Amino acid sequence: MTSTLAVRPRRAAATARVALVGYLLFVGFTVWLPASVSSKVTGLVGVTARWVAEAGIASYQQSAVVLEILANVALFVPVGLLLPFAWPRLRLWQVTLAGGLLSIVIESVQGLMPSRFPTVSDVIANTTGTFLGAVIATVLLALLSRGPERARNRRLAS
């Protein structure tokens, strides 16, 4: 008979894998739309850059560049967050490498699309986002693994 503790990690990994597939479908949909359609779906960067420019904080061009980079970082944080939960044996460098390779695939396909163009800055930003997500996941996994141990120690102490 399998213990409850042995089943939970498997269930958590399966759930993380399903969530990762769903998120990757969303990413694919977002990054491979034609540019004319994509700007309507992901127009938040332009709207925010316009607001920053109107507030006199920075020019539209400057804020659009910074926000585009931040959006690319944010887009890949969930990838870095979900991969370690989906495959707990992966190390930080492996998760980061996987995110970087995924980004290279995305940018390569965009290079084949007439309305899109690949950029190295997107690969760097996406890889950074994967790394940040993986760091968060590493901290969360460490905290979660201590939880049962602390509860057991409290029971033994009382």
Short mmCIF file of C-alpha atoms in Angstrom, two decimals:
data_model
loop_
_atom_site.label_atom_id
_atom_site.label_comp_id
_atom_site.label_asym_id
_atom_site.label_seq_id
_atom_site.Cartn_x
_atom_site.Cartn_y
_atom_site.Cartn_z
CA MET A 1 0.00 0.00 0.00
CA THR A 2 1.31 3.43 -0.93
CA SER A 3 1.52 5.96 1.87
CA THR A 4 -0.23 9.33 1.68
CA LEU A 5 3.14 11.10 1.72
CA ALA A 6 4.29 9.14 -1.33
CA VAL A 7 1.10 9.91 -3.26
CA ARG A 8 1.03 13.67 -2.63
CA PRO A 9 4.33 14.50 -4.37
CA ARG A 10 3.25 12.48 -7.41
CA ARG A 11 -0.10 14.23 -7.50
CA ALA A 12 1.58 17.63 -7.08
CA ALA A 13 4.01 16.84 -9.91
CA ALA A 14 1.17 15.70 -12.18
CA THR A 15 -0.80 18.85 -11.39
CA ALA A 16 2.25 21.01 -12.09
CA ARG A 17 2.80 19.22 -15.42
CA VAL A 18 -0.79 19.84 -16.50
CA ALA A 19 -0.51 23.49 -15.45
CA LEU A 20 2.80 23.79 -17.33
CA VAL A 21 1.29 22.38 -20.54
CA GLY A 22 -1.63 24.78 -20.24
CA TYR A 23 0.69 27.71 -19.63
CA LEU A 24 2.96 26.75 -22.54
CA LEU A 25 -0.09 26.66 -24.82
CA PHE A 26 -0.94 30.18 -23.64
CA VAL A 27 2.66 31.31 -24.28
CA GLY A 28 2.65 29.74 -27.75
CA PHE A 29 -0.65 31.40 -28.57
CA THR A 30 0.66 34.75 -27.36
CA VAL A 31 4.08 34.75 -29.02
CA TRP A 32 3.11 33.21 -32.35
CA LEU A 33 0.13 35.37 -33.17
CA PRO A 34 0.68 37.71 -36.11
CA ALA A 35 1.99 41.06 -34.84
CA SER A 36 -1.20 42.89 -35.87
CA VAL A 37 -3.35 40.56 -33.74
CA SER A 38 -0.80 40.20 -30.94
CA SER A 39 -0.69 43.94 -30.29
CA LYS A 40 -4.43 43.85 -29.59
CA VAL A 41 -4.11 40.87 -27.25
CA THR A 42 -0.97 42.02 -25.46
CA GLY A 43 -1.49 45.79 -25.74
CA LEU A 44 -0.89 46.30 -22.03
CA VAL A 45 2.72 47.34 -22.69
CA GLY A 46 1.65 50.11 -25.07
CA VAL A 47 -1.12 51.34 -22.79
CA THR A 48 1.21 51.41 -19.78
CA ALA A 49 4.00 53.10 -21.76
CA ARG A 50 1.55 55.75 -22.90
CA TRP A 51 0.43 56.33 -19.30
CA VAL A 52 4.07 56.63 -18.13
CA ALA A 53 4.79 59.14 -20.92
CA GLU A 54 1.67 61.20 -20.15
CA ALA A 55 2.65 61.26 -16.47
CA GLY A 56 6.02 62.71 -17.49
CA ILE A 57 7.99 59.87 -15.90
CA ALA A 58 9.77 58.81 -19.09
CA SER A 59 9.25 59.06 -22.82
CA TYR A 60 6.93 56.61 -24.53
CA GLN A 61 9.88 55.02 -26.35
CA GLN A 62 11.94 54.55 -23.18
CA SER A 63 9.09 53.15 -21.13
CA ALA A 64 7.95 50.87 -23.97
CA VAL A 65 11.42 49.30 -24.18
CA VAL A 66 11.68 48.78 -20.41
CA LEU A 67 8.12 47.45 -20.14
CA GLU A 68 8.67 45.09 -23.07
CA ILE A 69 11.71 43.61 -21.34
CA LEU A 70 9.83 43.32 -18.03
CA ALA A 71 6.90 41.67 -19.82
CA ASN A 72 9.26 39.09 -21.34
CA VAL A 73 10.77 38.40 -17.92
CA ALA A 74 7.29 38.07 -16.37
CA LEU A 75 6.10 35.80 -19.19
CA PHE A 76 8.67 33.15 -18.28
CA VAL A 77 8.55 33.32 -14.46
CA PRO A 78 5.73 30.72 -14.41
CA VAL A 79 7.83 28.39 -16.58
CA GLY A 80 10.65 28.53 -14.03
CA LEU A 81 8.15 28.17 -11.20
CA LEU A 82 6.29 25.17 -12.61
CA LEU A 83 9.21 23.10 -13.96
CA PRO A 84 10.71 22.31 -10.51
CA PHE A 85 7.29 21.31 -9.19
CA ALA A 86 6.63 19.18 -12.28
CA TRP A 87 10.06 17.51 -12.13
CA PRO A 88 11.47 17.99 -8.62
CA ARG A 89 14.85 16.44 -9.46
CA LEU A 90 15.71 19.22 -11.89
CA ARG A 91 18.41 21.57 -10.67
CA LEU A 92 18.30 25.35 -10.95
CA TRP A 93 20.70 25.42 -13.90
CA GLN A 94 18.68 22.75 -15.74
CA VAL A 95 15.44 24.69 -15.32
CA THR A 96 17.15 27.90 -16.46
CA LEU A 97 18.66 26.11 -19.47
CA ALA A 98 15.26 24.65 -20.39
CA GLY A 99 13.71 28.13 -20.29
CA GLY A 100 16.53 29.53 -22.41
CA LEU A 101 16.18 26.75 -24.98
CA LEU A 102 12.41 27.22 -25.08
CA SER A 103 12.95 30.91 -25.71
CA ILE A 104 15.40 30.16 -28.53
CA VAL A 105 12.79 27.87 -30.14
CA ILE A 106 10.15 30.60 -29.83
CA GLU A 107 12.43 33.26 -31.30
CA SER A 108 13.51 30.90 -34.12
CA VAL A 109 9.89 30.26 -35.11
CA GLN A 110 9.18 33.99 -34.92
CA GLY A 111 12.05 34.47 -37.37
CA LEU A 112 10.10 32.40 -39.90
CA MET A 113 6.96 34.50 -39.51
CA PRO A 114 6.59 37.49 -41.83
CA SER A 115 5.17 39.83 -39.17
CA ARG A 116 7.55 38.86 -36.35
CA PHE A 117 11.26 39.14 -35.74
CA PRO A 118 13.51 37.38 -33.23
CA THR A 119 15.64 39.30 -30.74
CA VAL A 120 18.47 38.28 -28.46
CA SER A 121 17.09 40.61 -25.77
CA ASP A 122 13.90 38.51 -25.66
CA VAL A 123 15.94 35.33 -25.13
CA ILE A 124 17.89 37.02 -22.32
CA ALA A 125 14.72 38.39 -20.69
CA ASN A 126 12.86 35.08 -21.00
CA THR A 127 15.80 33.15 -19.56
CA THR A 128 16.02 35.65 -16.70
CA GLY A 129 12.31 35.13 -16.01
CA THR A 130 12.80 31.36 -15.96
CA PHE A 131 15.70 31.75 -13.54
CA LEU A 132 13.67 34.00 -11.21
CA GLY A 133 10.76 31.55 -11.26
CA ALA A 134 13.12 28.66 -10.51
CA VAL A 135 14.62 30.54 -7.56
CA ILE A 136 11.12 31.17 -6.17
CA ALA A 137 10.26 27.49 -6.68
CA THR A 138 13.46 26.41 -4.94
CA VAL A 139 12.59 28.53 -1.90
CA LEU A 140 8.98 27.28 -1.88
CA LEU A 141 10.05 23.64 -2.18
CA ALA A 142 12.52 24.08 0.68
CA LEU A 143 9.81 25.65 2.85
CA LEU A 144 7.29 22.96 1.95
CA SER A 145 9.73 20.15 2.69
CA ARG A 146 10.41 21.61 6.14
CA GLY A 147 6.72 21.76 7.00
CA PRO A 148 6.18 18.01 7.63
CA GLU A 149 9.54 17.80 9.43
CA ARG A 150 8.60 20.65 11.79
CA ALA A 151 5.21 19.10 12.51
CA ARG A 152 6.86 15.76 13.29
CA ASN A 153 9.40 17.45 15.60
CA ARG A 154 6.59 19.26 17.44
CA ARG A 155 4.74 15.98 17.94
CA LEU A 156 7.90 14.31 19.25
CA ALA A 157 8.61 17.22 21.62
CA SER A 158 5.15 17.13 23.18
#
